[in-house]
mmCIF file of N, CA and C and ligand atoms in Angstrom:
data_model
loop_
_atom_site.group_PDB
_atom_site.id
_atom_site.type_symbol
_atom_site.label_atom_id
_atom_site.label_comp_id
_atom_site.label_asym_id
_atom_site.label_seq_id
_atom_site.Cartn_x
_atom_site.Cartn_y
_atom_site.Cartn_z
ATOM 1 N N UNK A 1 -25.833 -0.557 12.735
ATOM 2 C CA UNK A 1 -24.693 -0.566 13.628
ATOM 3 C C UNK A 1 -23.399 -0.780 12.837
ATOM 4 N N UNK A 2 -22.322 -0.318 13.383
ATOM 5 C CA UNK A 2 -21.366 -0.376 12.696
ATOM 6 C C UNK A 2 -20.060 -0.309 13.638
ATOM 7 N N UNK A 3 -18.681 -0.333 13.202
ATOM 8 C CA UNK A 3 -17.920 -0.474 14.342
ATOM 9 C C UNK A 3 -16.684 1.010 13.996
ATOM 10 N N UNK A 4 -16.271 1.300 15.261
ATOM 11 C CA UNK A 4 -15.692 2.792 15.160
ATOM 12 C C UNK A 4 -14.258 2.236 16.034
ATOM 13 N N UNK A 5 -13.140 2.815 15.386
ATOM 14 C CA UNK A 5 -11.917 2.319 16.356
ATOM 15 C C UNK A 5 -11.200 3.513 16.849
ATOM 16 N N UNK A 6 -10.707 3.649 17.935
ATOM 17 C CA UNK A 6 -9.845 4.957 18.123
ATOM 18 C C UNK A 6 -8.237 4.318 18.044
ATOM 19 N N UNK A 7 -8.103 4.561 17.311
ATOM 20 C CA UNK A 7 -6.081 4.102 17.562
ATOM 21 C C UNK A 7 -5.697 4.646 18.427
ATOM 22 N N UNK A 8 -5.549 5.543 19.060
ATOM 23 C CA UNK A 8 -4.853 6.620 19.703
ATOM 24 C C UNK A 8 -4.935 5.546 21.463
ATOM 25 N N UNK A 9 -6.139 4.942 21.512
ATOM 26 C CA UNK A 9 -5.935 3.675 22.495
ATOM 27 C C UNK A 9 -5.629 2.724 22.212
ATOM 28 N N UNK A 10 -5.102 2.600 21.080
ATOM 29 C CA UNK A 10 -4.831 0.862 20.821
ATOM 30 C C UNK A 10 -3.245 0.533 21.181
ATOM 31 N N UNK A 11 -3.061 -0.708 21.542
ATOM 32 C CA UNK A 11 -1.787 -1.074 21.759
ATOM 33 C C UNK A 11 -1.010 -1.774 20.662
ATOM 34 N N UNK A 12 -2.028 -2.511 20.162
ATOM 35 C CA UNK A 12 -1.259 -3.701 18.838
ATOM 36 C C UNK A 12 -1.345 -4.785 20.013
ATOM 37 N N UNK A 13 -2.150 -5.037 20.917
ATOM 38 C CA UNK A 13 -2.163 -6.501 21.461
ATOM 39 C C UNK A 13 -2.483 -7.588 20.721
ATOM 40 N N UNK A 14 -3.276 -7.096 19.469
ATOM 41 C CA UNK A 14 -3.754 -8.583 18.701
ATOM 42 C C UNK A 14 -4.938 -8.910 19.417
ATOM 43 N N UNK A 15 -5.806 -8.589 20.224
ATOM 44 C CA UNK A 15 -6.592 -9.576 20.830
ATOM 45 C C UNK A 15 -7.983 -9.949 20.364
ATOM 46 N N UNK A 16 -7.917 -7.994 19.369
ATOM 47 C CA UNK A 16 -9.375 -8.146 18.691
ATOM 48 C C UNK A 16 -9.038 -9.030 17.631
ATOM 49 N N UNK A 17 -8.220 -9.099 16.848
ATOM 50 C CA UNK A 17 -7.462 -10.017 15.900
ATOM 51 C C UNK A 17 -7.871 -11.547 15.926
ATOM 52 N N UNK A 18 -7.136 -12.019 17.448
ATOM 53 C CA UNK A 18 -7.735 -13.543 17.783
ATOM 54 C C UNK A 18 -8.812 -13.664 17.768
ATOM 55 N N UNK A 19 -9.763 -13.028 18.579
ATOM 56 C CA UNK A 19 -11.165 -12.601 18.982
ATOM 57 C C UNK A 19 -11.940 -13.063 17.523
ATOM 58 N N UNK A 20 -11.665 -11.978 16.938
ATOM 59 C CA UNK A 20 -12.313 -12.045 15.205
ATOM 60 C C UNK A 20 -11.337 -13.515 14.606
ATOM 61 N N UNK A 21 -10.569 -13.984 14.750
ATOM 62 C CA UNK A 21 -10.594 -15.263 14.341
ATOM 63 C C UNK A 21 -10.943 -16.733 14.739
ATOM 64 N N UNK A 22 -11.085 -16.516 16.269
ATOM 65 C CA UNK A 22 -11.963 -17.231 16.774
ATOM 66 C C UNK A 22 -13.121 -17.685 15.932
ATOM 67 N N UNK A 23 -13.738 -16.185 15.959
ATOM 68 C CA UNK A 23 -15.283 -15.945 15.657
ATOM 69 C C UNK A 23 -15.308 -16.498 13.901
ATOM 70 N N UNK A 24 -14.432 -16.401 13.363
ATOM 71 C CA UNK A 24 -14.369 -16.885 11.471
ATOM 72 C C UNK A 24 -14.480 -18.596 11.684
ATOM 73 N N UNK A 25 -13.298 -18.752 12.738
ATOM 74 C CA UNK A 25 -12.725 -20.375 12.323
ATOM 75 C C UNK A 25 -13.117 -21.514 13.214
ATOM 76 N N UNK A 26 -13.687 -20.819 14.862
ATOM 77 C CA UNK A 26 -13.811 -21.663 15.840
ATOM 78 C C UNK A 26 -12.392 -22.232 16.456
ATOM 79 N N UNK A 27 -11.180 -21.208 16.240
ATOM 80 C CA UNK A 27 -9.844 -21.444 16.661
ATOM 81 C C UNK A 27 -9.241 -20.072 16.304
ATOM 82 N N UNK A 28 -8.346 -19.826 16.804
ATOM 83 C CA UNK A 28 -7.170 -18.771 16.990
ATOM 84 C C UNK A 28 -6.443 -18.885 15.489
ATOM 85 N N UNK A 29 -7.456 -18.445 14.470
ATOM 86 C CA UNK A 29 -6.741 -18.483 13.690
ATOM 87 C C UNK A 29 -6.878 -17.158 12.619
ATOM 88 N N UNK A 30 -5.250 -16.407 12.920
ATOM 89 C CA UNK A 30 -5.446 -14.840 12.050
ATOM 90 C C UNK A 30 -5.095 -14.474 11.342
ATOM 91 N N UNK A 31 -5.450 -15.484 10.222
ATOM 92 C CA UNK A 31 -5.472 -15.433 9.034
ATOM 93 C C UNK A 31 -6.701 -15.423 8.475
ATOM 94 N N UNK A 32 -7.912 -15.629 9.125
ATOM 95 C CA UNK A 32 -9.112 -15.302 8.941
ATOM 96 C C UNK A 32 -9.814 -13.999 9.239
ATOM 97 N N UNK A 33 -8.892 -13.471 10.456
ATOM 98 C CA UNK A 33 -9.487 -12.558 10.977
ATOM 99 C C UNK A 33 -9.818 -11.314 10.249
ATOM 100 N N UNK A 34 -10.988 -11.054 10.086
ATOM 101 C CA UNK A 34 -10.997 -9.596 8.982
ATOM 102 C C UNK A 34 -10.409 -8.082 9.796
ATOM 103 N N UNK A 35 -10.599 -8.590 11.101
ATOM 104 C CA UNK A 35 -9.468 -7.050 11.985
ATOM 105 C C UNK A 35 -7.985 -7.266 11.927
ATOM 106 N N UNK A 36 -7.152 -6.416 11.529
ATOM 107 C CA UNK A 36 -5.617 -6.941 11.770
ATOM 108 C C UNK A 36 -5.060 -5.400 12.308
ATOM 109 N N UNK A 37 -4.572 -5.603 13.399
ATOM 110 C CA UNK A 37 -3.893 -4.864 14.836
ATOM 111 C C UNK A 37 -2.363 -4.983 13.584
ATOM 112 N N UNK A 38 -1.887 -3.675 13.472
ATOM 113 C CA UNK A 38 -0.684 -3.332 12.705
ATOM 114 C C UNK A 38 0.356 -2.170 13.507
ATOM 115 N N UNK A 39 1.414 -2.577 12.978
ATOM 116 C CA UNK A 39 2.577 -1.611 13.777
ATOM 117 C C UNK A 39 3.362 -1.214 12.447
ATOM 118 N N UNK A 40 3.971 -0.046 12.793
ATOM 119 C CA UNK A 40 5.018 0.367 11.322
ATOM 120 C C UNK A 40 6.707 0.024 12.605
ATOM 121 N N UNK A 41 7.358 0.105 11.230
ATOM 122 C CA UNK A 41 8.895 -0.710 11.620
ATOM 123 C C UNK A 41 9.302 0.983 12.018
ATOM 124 N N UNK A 42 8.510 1.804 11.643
ATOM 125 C CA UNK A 42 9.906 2.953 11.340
ATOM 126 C C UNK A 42 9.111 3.800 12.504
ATOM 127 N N UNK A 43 7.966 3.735 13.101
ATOM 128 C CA UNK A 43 7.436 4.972 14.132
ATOM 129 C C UNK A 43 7.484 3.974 15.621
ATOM 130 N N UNK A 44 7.806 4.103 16.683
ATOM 131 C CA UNK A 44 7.627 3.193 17.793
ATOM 132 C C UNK A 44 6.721 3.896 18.072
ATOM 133 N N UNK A 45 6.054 2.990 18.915
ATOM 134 C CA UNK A 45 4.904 2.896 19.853
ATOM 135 C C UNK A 45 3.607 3.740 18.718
ATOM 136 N N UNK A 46 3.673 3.005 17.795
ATOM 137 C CA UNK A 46 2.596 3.749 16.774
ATOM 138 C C UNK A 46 1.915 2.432 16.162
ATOM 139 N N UNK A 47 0.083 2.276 16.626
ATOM 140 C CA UNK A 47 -0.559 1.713 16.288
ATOM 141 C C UNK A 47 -1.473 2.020 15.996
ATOM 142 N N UNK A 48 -2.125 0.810 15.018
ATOM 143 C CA UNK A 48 -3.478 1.355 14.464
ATOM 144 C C UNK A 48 -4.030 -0.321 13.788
ATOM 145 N N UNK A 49 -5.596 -0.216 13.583
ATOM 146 C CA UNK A 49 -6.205 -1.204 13.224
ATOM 147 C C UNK A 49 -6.485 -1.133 11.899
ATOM 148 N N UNK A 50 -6.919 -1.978 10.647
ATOM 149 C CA UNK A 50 -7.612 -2.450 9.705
ATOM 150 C C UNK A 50 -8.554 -2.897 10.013
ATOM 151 N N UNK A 51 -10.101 -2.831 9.206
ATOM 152 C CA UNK A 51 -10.943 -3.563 9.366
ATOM 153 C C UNK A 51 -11.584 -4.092 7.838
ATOM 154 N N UNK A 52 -11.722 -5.060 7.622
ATOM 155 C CA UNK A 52 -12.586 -5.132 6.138
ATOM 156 C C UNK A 52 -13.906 -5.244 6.173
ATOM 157 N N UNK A 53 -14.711 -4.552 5.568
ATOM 158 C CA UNK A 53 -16.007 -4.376 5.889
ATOM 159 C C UNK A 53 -16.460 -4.906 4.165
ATOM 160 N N UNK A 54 -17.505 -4.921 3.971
ATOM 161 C CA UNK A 54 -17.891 -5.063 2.420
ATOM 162 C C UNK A 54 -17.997 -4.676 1.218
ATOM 163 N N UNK A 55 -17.747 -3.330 1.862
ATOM 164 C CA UNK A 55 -17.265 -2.743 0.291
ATOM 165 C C UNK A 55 -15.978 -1.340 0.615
ATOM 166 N N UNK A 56 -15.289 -1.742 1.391
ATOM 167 C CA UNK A 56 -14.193 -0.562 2.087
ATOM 168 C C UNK A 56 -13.166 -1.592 3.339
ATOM 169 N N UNK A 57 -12.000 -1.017 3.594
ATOM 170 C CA UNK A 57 -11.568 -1.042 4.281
ATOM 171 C C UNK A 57 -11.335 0.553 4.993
ATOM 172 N N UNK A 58 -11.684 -0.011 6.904
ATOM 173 C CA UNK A 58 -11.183 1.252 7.464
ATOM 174 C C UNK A 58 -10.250 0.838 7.775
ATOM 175 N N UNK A 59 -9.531 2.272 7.517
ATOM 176 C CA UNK A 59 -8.018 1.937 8.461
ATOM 177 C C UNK A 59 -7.776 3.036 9.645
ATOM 178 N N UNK A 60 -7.601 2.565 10.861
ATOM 179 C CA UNK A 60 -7.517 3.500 11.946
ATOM 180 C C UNK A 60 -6.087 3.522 12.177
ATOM 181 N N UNK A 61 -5.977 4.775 12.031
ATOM 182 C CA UNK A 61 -4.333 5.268 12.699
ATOM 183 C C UNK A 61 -4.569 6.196 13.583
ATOM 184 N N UNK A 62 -3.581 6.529 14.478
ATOM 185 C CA UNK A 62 -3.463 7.763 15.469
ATOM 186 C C UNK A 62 -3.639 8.755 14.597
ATOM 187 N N UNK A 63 -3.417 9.327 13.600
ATOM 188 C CA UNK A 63 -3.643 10.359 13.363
ATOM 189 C C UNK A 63 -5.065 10.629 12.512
ATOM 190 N N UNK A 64 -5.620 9.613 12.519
ATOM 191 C CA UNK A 64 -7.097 9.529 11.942
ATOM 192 C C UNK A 64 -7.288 8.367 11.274
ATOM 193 N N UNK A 65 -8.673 8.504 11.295
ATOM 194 C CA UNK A 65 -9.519 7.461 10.389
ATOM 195 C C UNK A 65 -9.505 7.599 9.026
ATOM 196 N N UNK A 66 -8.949 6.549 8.084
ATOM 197 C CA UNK A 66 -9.203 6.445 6.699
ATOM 198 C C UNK A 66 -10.194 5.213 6.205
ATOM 199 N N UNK A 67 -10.997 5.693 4.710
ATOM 200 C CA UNK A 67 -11.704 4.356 4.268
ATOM 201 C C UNK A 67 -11.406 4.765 3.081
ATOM 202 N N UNK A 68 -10.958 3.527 2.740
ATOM 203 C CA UNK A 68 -10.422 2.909 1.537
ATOM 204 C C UNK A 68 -11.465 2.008 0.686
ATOM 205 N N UNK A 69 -11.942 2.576 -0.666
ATOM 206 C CA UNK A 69 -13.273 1.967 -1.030
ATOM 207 C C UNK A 69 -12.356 1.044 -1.754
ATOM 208 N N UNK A 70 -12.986 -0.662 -1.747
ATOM 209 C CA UNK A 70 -12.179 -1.898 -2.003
ATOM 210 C C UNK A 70 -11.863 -1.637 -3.476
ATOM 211 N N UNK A 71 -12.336 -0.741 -4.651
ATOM 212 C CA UNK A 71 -12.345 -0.934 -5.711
ATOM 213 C C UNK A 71 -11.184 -0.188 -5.910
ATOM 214 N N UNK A 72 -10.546 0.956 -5.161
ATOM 215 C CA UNK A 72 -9.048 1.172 -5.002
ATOM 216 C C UNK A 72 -8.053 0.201 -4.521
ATOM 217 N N UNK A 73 -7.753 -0.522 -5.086
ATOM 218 C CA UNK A 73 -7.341 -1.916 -4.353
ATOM 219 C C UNK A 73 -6.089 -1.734 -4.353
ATOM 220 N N UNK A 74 -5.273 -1.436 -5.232
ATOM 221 C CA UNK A 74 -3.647 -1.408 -4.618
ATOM 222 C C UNK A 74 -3.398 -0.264 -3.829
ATOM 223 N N UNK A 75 -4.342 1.025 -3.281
ATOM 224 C CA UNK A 75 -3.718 1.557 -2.617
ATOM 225 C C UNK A 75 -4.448 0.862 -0.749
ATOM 226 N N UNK A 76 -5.455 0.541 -1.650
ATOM 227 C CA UNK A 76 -5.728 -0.510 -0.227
ATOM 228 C C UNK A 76 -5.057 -1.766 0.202
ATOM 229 N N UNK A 77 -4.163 -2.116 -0.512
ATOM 230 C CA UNK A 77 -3.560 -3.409 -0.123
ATOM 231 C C UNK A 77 -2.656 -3.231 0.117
ATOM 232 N N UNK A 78 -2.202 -2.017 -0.246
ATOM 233 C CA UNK A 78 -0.500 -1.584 -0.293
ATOM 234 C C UNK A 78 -0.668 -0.926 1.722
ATOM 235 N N UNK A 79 -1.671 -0.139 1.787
ATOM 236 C CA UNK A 79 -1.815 0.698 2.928
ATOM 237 C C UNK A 79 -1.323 -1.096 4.155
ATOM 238 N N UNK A 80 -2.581 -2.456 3.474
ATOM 239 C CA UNK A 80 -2.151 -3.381 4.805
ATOM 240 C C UNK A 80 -0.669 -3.572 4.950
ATOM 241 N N UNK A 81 0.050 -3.358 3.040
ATOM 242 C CA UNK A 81 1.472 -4.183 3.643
ATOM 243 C C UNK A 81 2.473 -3.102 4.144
ATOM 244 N N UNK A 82 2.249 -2.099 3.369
ATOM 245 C CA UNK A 82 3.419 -1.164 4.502
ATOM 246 C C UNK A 82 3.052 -1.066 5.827
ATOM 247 N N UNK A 83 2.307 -1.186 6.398
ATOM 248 C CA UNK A 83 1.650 -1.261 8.031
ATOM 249 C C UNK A 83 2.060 -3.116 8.488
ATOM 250 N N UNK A 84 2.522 -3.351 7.659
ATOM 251 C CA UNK A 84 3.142 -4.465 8.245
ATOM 252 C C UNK A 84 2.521 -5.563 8.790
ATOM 253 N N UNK A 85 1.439 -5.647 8.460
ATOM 254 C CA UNK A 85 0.087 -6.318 8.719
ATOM 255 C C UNK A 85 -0.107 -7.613 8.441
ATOM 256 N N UNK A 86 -0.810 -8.733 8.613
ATOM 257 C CA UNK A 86 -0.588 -9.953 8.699
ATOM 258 C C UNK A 86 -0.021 -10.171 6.997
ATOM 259 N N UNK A 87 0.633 -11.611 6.500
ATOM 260 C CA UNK A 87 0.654 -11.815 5.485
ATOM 261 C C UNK A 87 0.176 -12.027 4.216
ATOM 262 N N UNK A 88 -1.380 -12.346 5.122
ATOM 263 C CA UNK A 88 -2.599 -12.104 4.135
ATOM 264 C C UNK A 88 -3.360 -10.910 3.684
ATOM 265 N N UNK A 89 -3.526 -10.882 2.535
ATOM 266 C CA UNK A 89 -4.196 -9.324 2.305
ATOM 267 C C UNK A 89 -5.359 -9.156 2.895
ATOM 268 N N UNK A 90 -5.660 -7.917 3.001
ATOM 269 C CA UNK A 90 -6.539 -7.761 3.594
ATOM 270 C C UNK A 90 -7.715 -7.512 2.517
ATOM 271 N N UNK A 91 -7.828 -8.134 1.359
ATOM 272 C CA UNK A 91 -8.554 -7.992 0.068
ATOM 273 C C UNK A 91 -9.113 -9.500 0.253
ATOM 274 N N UNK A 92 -8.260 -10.512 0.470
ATOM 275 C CA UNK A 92 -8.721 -11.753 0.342
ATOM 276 C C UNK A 92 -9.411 -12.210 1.617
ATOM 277 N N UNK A 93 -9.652 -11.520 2.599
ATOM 278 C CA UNK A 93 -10.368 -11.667 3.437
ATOM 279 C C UNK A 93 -11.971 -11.433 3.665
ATOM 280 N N UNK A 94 -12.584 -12.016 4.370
ATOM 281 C CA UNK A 94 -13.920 -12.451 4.506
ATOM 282 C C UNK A 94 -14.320 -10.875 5.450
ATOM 283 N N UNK A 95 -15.267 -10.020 4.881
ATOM 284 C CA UNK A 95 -15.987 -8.995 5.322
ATOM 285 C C UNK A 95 -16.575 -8.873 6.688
ATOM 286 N N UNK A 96 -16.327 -7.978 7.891
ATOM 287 C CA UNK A 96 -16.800 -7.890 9.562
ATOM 288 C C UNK A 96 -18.575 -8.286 9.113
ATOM 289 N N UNK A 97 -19.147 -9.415 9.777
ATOM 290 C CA UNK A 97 -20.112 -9.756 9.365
ATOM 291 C C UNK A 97 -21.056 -8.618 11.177
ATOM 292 N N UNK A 98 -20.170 -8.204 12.144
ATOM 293 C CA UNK A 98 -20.737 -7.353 13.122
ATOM 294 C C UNK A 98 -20.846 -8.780 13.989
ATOM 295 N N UNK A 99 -20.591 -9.705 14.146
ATOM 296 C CA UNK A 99 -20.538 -10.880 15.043
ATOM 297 C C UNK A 99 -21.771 -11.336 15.095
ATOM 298 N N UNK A 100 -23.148 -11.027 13.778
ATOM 299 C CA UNK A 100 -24.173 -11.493 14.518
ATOM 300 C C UNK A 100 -25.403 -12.638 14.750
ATOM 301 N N UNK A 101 -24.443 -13.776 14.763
ATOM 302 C CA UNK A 101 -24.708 -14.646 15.262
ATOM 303 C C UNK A 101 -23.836 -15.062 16.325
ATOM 304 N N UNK A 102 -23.448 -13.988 16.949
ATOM 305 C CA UNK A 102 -23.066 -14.482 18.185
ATOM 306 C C UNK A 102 -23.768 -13.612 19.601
ATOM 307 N N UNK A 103 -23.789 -14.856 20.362
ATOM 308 C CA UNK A 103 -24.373 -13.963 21.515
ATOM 309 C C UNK A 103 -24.437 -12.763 22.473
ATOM 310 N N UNK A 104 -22.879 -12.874 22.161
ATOM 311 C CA UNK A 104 -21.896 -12.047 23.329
ATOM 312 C C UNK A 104 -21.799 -10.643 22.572
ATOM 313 N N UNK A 105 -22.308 -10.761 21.002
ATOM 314 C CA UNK A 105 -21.967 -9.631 19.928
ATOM 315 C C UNK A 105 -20.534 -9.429 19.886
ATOM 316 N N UNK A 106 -20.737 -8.018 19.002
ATOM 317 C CA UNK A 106 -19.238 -8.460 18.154
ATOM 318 C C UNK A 106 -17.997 -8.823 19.524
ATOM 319 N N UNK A 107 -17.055 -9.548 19.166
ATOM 320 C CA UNK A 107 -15.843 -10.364 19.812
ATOM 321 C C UNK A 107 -14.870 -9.283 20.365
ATOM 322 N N UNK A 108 -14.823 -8.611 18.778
ATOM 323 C CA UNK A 108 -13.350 -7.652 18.884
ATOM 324 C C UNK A 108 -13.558 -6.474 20.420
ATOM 325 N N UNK A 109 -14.753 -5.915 20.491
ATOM 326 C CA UNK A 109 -15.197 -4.630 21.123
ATOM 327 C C UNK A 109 -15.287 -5.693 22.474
ATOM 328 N N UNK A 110 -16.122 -6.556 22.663
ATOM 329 C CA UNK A 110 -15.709 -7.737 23.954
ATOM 330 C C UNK A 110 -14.178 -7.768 24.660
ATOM 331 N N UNK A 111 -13.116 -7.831 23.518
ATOM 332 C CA UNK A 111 -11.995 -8.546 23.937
ATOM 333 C C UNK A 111 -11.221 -7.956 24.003
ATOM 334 N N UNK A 112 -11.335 -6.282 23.640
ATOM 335 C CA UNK A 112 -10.236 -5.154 23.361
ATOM 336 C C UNK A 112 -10.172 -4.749 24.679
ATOM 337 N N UNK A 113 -8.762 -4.759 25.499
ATOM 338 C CA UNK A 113 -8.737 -4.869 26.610
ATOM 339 C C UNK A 113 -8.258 -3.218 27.251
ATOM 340 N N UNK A 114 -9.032 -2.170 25.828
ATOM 341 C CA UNK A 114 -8.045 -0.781 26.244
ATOM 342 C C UNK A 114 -9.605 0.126 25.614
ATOM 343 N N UNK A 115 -10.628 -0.636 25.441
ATOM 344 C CA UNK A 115 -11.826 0.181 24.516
ATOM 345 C C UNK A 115 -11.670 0.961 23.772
ATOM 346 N N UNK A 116 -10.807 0.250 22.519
ATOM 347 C CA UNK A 116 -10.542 0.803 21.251
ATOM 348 C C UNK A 116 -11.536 0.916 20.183
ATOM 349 N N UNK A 117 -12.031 0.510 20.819
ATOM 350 C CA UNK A 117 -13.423 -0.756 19.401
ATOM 351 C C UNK A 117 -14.416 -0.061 20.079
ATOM 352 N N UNK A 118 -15.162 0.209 19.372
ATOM 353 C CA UNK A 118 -16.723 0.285 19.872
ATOM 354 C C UNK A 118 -17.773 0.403 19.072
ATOM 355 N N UNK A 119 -18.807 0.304 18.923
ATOM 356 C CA UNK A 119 -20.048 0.375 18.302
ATOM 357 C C UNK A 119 -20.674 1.747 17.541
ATOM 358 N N UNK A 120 -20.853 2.249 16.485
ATOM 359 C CA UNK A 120 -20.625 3.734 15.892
ATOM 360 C C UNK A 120 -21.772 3.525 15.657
HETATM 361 S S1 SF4 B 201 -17.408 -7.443 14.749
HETATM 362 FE FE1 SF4 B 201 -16.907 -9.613 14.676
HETATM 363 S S2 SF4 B 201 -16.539 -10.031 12.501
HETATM 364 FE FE2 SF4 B 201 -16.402 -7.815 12.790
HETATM 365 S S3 SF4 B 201 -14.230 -7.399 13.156
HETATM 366 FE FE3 SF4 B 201 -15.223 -7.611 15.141
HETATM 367 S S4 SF4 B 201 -14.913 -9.777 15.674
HETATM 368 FE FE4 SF4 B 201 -14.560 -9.569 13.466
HETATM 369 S S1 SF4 B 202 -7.659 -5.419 20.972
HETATM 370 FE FE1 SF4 B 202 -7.786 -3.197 21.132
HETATM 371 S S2 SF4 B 202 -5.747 -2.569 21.852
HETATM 372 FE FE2 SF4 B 202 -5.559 -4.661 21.086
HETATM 373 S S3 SF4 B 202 -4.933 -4.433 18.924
HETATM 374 FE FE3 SF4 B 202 -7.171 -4.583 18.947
HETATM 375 S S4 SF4 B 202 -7.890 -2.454 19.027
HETATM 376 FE FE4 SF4 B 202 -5.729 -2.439 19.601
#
């Protein structure tokens, strides 16, 4: 199992964000979160997700899906900060473990309130 995002529904609510930091810290905290919900300064109403997985980051934009294998690392780190994305890299973050030790399964696809997220 694995997780698939469509940007093209996403808002940038943040919720899979909290959701997945919940699920890291046992608190609202997203700086743990390995999903980060990103907006650019220069396109309105243009969103898209990051995810860090274990050996790649996907990055979902409206205009498609990219994966970024982690061993390209500045164009993967560079992709979180021009997307304006939390302050933490998305390199130093802890890998989508798929939620599974949790009951409810993964958080983000639970809490995404537009079914951006889903199960691939
Ligand atoms: S499946 Fe769980 S660990 Fe992975 S991004 Fe979603 S909330 Fe985070
Ligand atoms: S919860 Fe859904 S709509 Fe909100 S930022 Fe995440 S993917 Fe986008």
């Amino acid at each position: 199992m694995g997780i698939q995002i469509d940007a093209l529904k996403c808002t940038g609510c943040m919720a899979c964000e909290m959701a997945c930091g919940y699920h890291r810290d046992d608190g609202f905290a997203l700086l743990s979160s390995c999903i980060v919900a990103y907006r650019t300064k220069e396109k309105k109403d243009y969103f898209g997700v990051i995810l860090k997985r274990d050996e790649d980051l996907l990055i979902a934009r409206p205009e498609g899906t990219e994966i970024k294998r982690i061993g390209e690392t500045e164009a993967a780190a560079d992709s979180g900060k021009k997307a304006d994305a939390s302050a933490k890299p998305m390199l130093l973050r802890e890998a989508c473990d798929l939620c599974e030790e949790m009951d409810l399964g993964p958080m983000c696809i639970k809490f995404c309130p537009f079914d951006a997220i889903s199960e691939a």
